[in-house]
Short mmCIF file of C-alpha atoms in Angstrom, two decimals:
data_model
loop_
_atom_site.label_atom_id
_atom_site.label_comp_id
_atom_site.label_asym_id
_atom_site.label_seq_id
_atom_site.Cartn_x
_atom_site.Cartn_y
_atom_site.Cartn_z
CA MET L 1 31.09 -35.50 -206.66
CA THR L 2 32.17 -37.06 -203.14
CA PRO L 3 32.09 -41.03 -203.16
CA GLN L 4 29.26 -41.28 -200.71
CA GLU L 5 26.78 -38.47 -202.67
CA ALA L 6 27.42 -41.28 -205.90
CA SER L 7 26.91 -44.53 -204.33
CA GLN L 8 23.59 -42.86 -203.08
CA LYS L 9 22.56 -41.58 -206.82
CA THR L 10 23.62 -45.08 -207.71
CA ALA L 11 21.67 -47.05 -205.53
CA ASP L 12 18.40 -44.80 -207.21
CA VAL L 13 19.93 -45.57 -210.52
CA CYS L 14 19.55 -48.65 -209.59
CA ALA L 15 15.99 -48.62 -207.15
CA LEU L 16 13.86 -47.78 -210.43
CA ALA L 17 13.77 -51.60 -212.17
CA PRO L 18 14.83 -54.93 -211.44
CA VAL L 19 16.94 -55.35 -214.65
CA VAL L 20 19.36 -52.47 -216.07
CA PRO L 21 19.65 -53.34 -219.60
CA VAL L 22 23.14 -53.86 -221.11
CA LEU L 23 23.08 -53.02 -224.27
CA VAL L 24 25.60 -52.57 -227.58
CA VAL L 25 23.85 -51.12 -230.33
CA ASN L 26 25.12 -50.79 -233.81
CA ASP L 27 22.88 -48.11 -235.52
CA VAL L 28 22.09 -45.37 -234.48
CA ALA L 29 18.50 -44.91 -236.01
CA HIS L 30 18.06 -48.03 -232.74
CA ALA L 31 18.61 -45.47 -229.81
CA ARG L 32 15.50 -43.81 -229.60
CA PRO L 33 12.90 -46.75 -230.68
CA LEU L 34 14.94 -49.21 -228.40
CA ALA L 35 14.39 -46.43 -225.58
CA GLU L 36 10.83 -46.12 -226.11
CA ALA L 37 10.87 -50.35 -226.16
CA LEU L 38 12.22 -50.28 -222.72
CA ILE L 39 10.89 -47.47 -220.54
CA ALA L 40 7.39 -48.96 -221.85
CA GLY L 41 7.80 -52.16 -220.70
CA GLY L 42 9.11 -51.06 -217.83
CA LEU L 43 12.73 -50.62 -217.83
CA PRO L 44 13.82 -46.86 -217.50
CA ALA L 45 17.73 -46.72 -216.64
CA LEU L 46 19.51 -48.20 -219.72
CA GLU L 47 23.59 -48.69 -219.72
CA VAL L 48 24.90 -48.05 -223.81
CA THR L 49 27.41 -49.98 -223.37
CA LEU L 50 31.29 -47.97 -225.70
CA ARG L 51 31.49 -50.91 -227.14
CA THR L 52 30.28 -48.88 -231.04
CA PRO L 53 31.65 -45.75 -232.79
CA CYS L 54 28.28 -44.57 -232.21
CA ALA L 55 27.82 -45.43 -228.90
CA LEU L 56 28.32 -41.79 -227.51
CA ASP L 57 25.23 -40.51 -230.40
CA VAL L 58 23.64 -43.41 -229.73
CA ILE L 59 23.49 -42.35 -225.86
CA ARG L 60 22.82 -38.65 -227.64
CA GLU L 61 19.46 -39.86 -228.44
CA MET L 62 18.62 -41.95 -225.82
CA ALA L 63 18.83 -39.69 -223.34
CA LYS L 64 16.08 -37.36 -224.78
CA VAL L 65 13.79 -39.64 -224.44
CA GLU L 66 10.52 -39.20 -221.95
CA GLY L 67 11.24 -41.80 -218.42
CA GLY L 68 14.03 -42.44 -219.02
CA VAL L 69 17.93 -42.89 -217.01
CA VAL L 70 21.02 -42.66 -219.82
CA GLY L 71 23.92 -44.26 -218.22
CA ALA L 72 27.47 -44.99 -219.84
CA GLY L 73 28.89 -48.33 -220.21
CA THR L 74 32.81 -49.78 -220.15
CA LEU L 75 34.29 -46.83 -218.96
CA LEU L 76 38.02 -47.08 -218.40
CA THR L 77 39.30 -43.24 -218.72
CA PRO L 78 38.80 -39.91 -218.13
CA ALA L 79 38.89 -39.53 -222.25
CA ASP L 80 35.65 -41.34 -222.11
CA VAL L 81 33.80 -40.16 -218.43
CA LYS L 82 34.02 -36.41 -220.70
CA ALA L 83 32.47 -37.50 -223.38
CA ALA L 84 29.34 -39.69 -221.33
CA VAL L 85 28.98 -36.74 -219.90
CA ALA L 86 28.70 -34.12 -222.64
CA ALA L 87 26.79 -36.76 -224.33
CA GLY L 88 24.21 -36.39 -222.18
CA ALA L 89 24.55 -39.78 -219.96
CA THR L 90 23.79 -39.54 -216.12
CA PHE L 91 25.56 -42.45 -214.45
CA GLY L 92 28.38 -44.50 -215.45
CA VAL L 93 29.45 -48.51 -215.04
CA SER L 94 32.88 -49.73 -215.39
CA PRO L 95 34.49 -53.35 -215.60
CA GLY L 96 36.79 -52.89 -213.10
CA ALA L 97 38.55 -49.27 -210.59
CA THR L 98 41.54 -47.79 -210.61
CA ASP L 99 41.62 -45.08 -208.28
CA THR L 100 42.17 -42.34 -212.62
CA LEU L 101 38.70 -43.07 -213.17
CA LEU L 102 37.42 -42.95 -209.73
CA ASP L 103 39.40 -39.39 -209.61
CA ALA L 104 37.52 -38.87 -213.51
CA CYS L 105 34.00 -39.32 -212.43
CA GLU L 106 34.36 -38.00 -209.20
CA ALA L 107 35.67 -34.38 -211.10
CA GLU L 108 33.41 -34.89 -214.37
CA GLY L 109 29.77 -35.40 -211.11
CA LEU L 110 29.29 -38.68 -212.64
CA PRO L 111 27.81 -41.33 -210.54
CA LEU L 112 30.29 -44.32 -211.21
CA LEU L 113 28.99 -48.31 -210.34
CA ALA L 114 32.37 -49.64 -210.28
CA GLY L 115 33.29 -53.14 -211.23
CA THR L 116 34.10 -56.15 -209.11
CA SER L 117 35.27 -59.36 -208.67
CA THR L 118 36.75 -59.59 -205.33
CA ALA L 119 36.76 -59.29 -201.91
CA SER L 120 39.84 -56.70 -202.13
CA ASP L 121 38.23 -54.77 -205.17
CA VAL L 122 35.26 -54.52 -202.71
CA MET L 123 37.09 -53.23 -199.26
CA ARG L 124 39.58 -50.74 -201.78
CA LEU L 125 35.85 -49.32 -202.91
CA LEU L 126 34.68 -49.36 -199.20
CA GLU L 127 37.43 -47.87 -197.96
CA ARG L 128 37.60 -45.05 -200.58
CA GLY L 129 33.42 -44.42 -199.10
CA TYR L 130 31.95 -46.33 -202.24
CA THR L 131 29.35 -48.18 -200.84
CA VAL L 132 27.15 -49.58 -204.19
CA ALA L 133 29.41 -51.35 -206.90
CA LYS L 134 28.88 -53.47 -210.00
CA PHE L 135 29.87 -57.24 -209.43
CA PHE L 136 30.93 -58.75 -213.14
CA PRO L 137 31.06 -60.83 -214.66
CA ALA L 138 28.98 -62.79 -212.37
CA GLU L 139 28.67 -65.68 -213.50
CA ALA L 140 32.22 -66.30 -214.75
CA ASN L 141 33.10 -65.15 -211.05
CA GLY L 142 30.82 -68.17 -209.11
CA GLY L 143 26.96 -66.74 -209.65
CA ALA L 144 24.99 -65.54 -207.25
CA PRO L 145 27.15 -67.82 -204.63
CA ALA L 146 29.80 -65.88 -204.43
CA LEU L 147 28.19 -62.87 -204.80
CA LYS L 148 26.31 -64.26 -201.21
CA GLY L 149 29.97 -65.06 -200.04
CA ILE L 150 31.35 -62.25 -199.96
CA GLY L 151 28.19 -60.38 -198.45
CA GLY L 152 29.03 -61.86 -195.60
CA PRO L 153 31.92 -60.03 -194.64
CA LEU L 154 31.24 -57.36 -196.64
CA PRO L 155 27.41 -56.31 -195.95
CA GLN L 156 28.20 -52.96 -196.47
CA MET L 157 28.72 -53.13 -200.18
CA LYS L 158 25.11 -53.13 -202.55
CA PHE L 159 25.99 -54.45 -206.20
CA CYS L 160 24.56 -54.36 -209.52
CA PRO L 161 25.29 -58.30 -210.90
CA THR L 162 26.37 -57.78 -214.12
CA GLY L 163 27.70 -60.95 -217.04
CA GLY L 164 25.94 -64.05 -217.90
CA ILE L 165 22.06 -62.68 -216.08
CA SER L 166 19.50 -63.86 -218.32
CA LEU L 167 16.02 -64.19 -216.48
CA LYS L 168 16.56 -68.06 -215.31
CA ASN L 169 19.35 -67.18 -213.50
CA ALA L 170 18.11 -63.15 -212.75
CA ASN L 171 16.38 -64.56 -208.89
CA ASP L 172 19.08 -66.14 -207.99
CA TYR L 173 21.08 -62.92 -207.90
CA LEU L 174 17.32 -60.80 -206.59
CA SER L 175 16.48 -62.92 -203.96
CA LEU L 176 20.29 -61.67 -201.77
CA SER L 177 20.37 -58.54 -200.06
CA ASN L 178 23.54 -57.47 -200.70
CA THR L 179 21.93 -57.13 -204.90
CA LEU L 180 20.14 -53.88 -205.73
CA CYS L 181 19.24 -54.89 -209.49
CA VAL L 182 21.03 -56.79 -211.84
CA GLY L 183 22.79 -55.86 -215.56
CA GLY L 184 21.51 -57.93 -218.52
CA SER L 185 21.48 -57.92 -222.13
CA TRP L 186 18.33 -60.70 -222.49
CA VAL L 187 16.26 -58.09 -222.91
CA ALA L 188 17.78 -56.94 -226.18
CA PRO L 189 18.56 -58.67 -228.38
CA ASN L 190 20.49 -58.74 -231.70
CA ASP L 191 18.32 -60.56 -233.23
CA LEU L 192 15.04 -57.97 -232.13
CA VAL L 193 17.24 -55.00 -232.34
CA ALA L 194 18.08 -55.75 -236.05
CA LYS L 195 15.39 -56.11 -237.30
CA GLY L 196 13.22 -53.46 -235.18
CA ASP L 197 10.34 -55.88 -233.15
CA TRP L 198 10.20 -53.22 -230.71
CA LYS L 199 6.54 -54.86 -229.00
CA ALA L 200 8.94 -58.23 -228.89
CA ILE L 201 11.70 -56.04 -226.80
CA GLU L 202 8.59 -54.42 -224.84
CA GLU L 203 7.39 -57.74 -223.90
CA LEU L 204 10.96 -58.46 -222.64
CA ALA L 205 11.03 -55.58 -221.15
CA ARG L 206 7.76 -55.76 -219.09
CA GLU L 207 8.37 -59.93 -218.06
CA ALA L 208 11.35 -58.12 -216.62
CA ALA L 209 10.42 -55.42 -214.81
CA SER L 210 8.02 -58.21 -213.37
CA LEU L 211 10.74 -59.72 -211.38
CA SER L 212 10.55 -59.47 -207.39
CA ARG L 213 13.36 -58.82 -205.32
#
């Protein structure tokens, strides 16, 4: 997969909804009902972070849910990439970008939202042929004003910012011309997942899906 093809595919994922849920799932039993609630609420693109021992099994279960597009987050190594693809992930997300990781994703045909935090990060990806990236951690790196600032000299790059984004500040990012969507964990809070309150999560998803961009 070329960087250009990867960028088109990640742009397509970002176009599905204004918010991509960033999910840290600790119990495989929660995978299917959580995915069903989020998809029913209008958020079909799901990022399952590889931060728990069961994350790959969660991806396998969520990939079976009709209407969902499941990706793997926190990709750090080529081994992560291979495991994510084998589990059924159709896109990847990473906190940063290394040539080794980009090589692996291109070789495995996994479109990657590579993490950026500086203009130099963005320029490196543009040089390689990528035009869609993640801005992370968004709030810690100056928030929407910083992303708007990067867009001035580098309008070619479009972003999915994540990190510290909530319902309160999501529109600050979504109103920017270089933002395709945002990533956030607020739509699936740990307490609601632990209780299995899928109806409440569906309502949070519906609220997020109604955000304008």
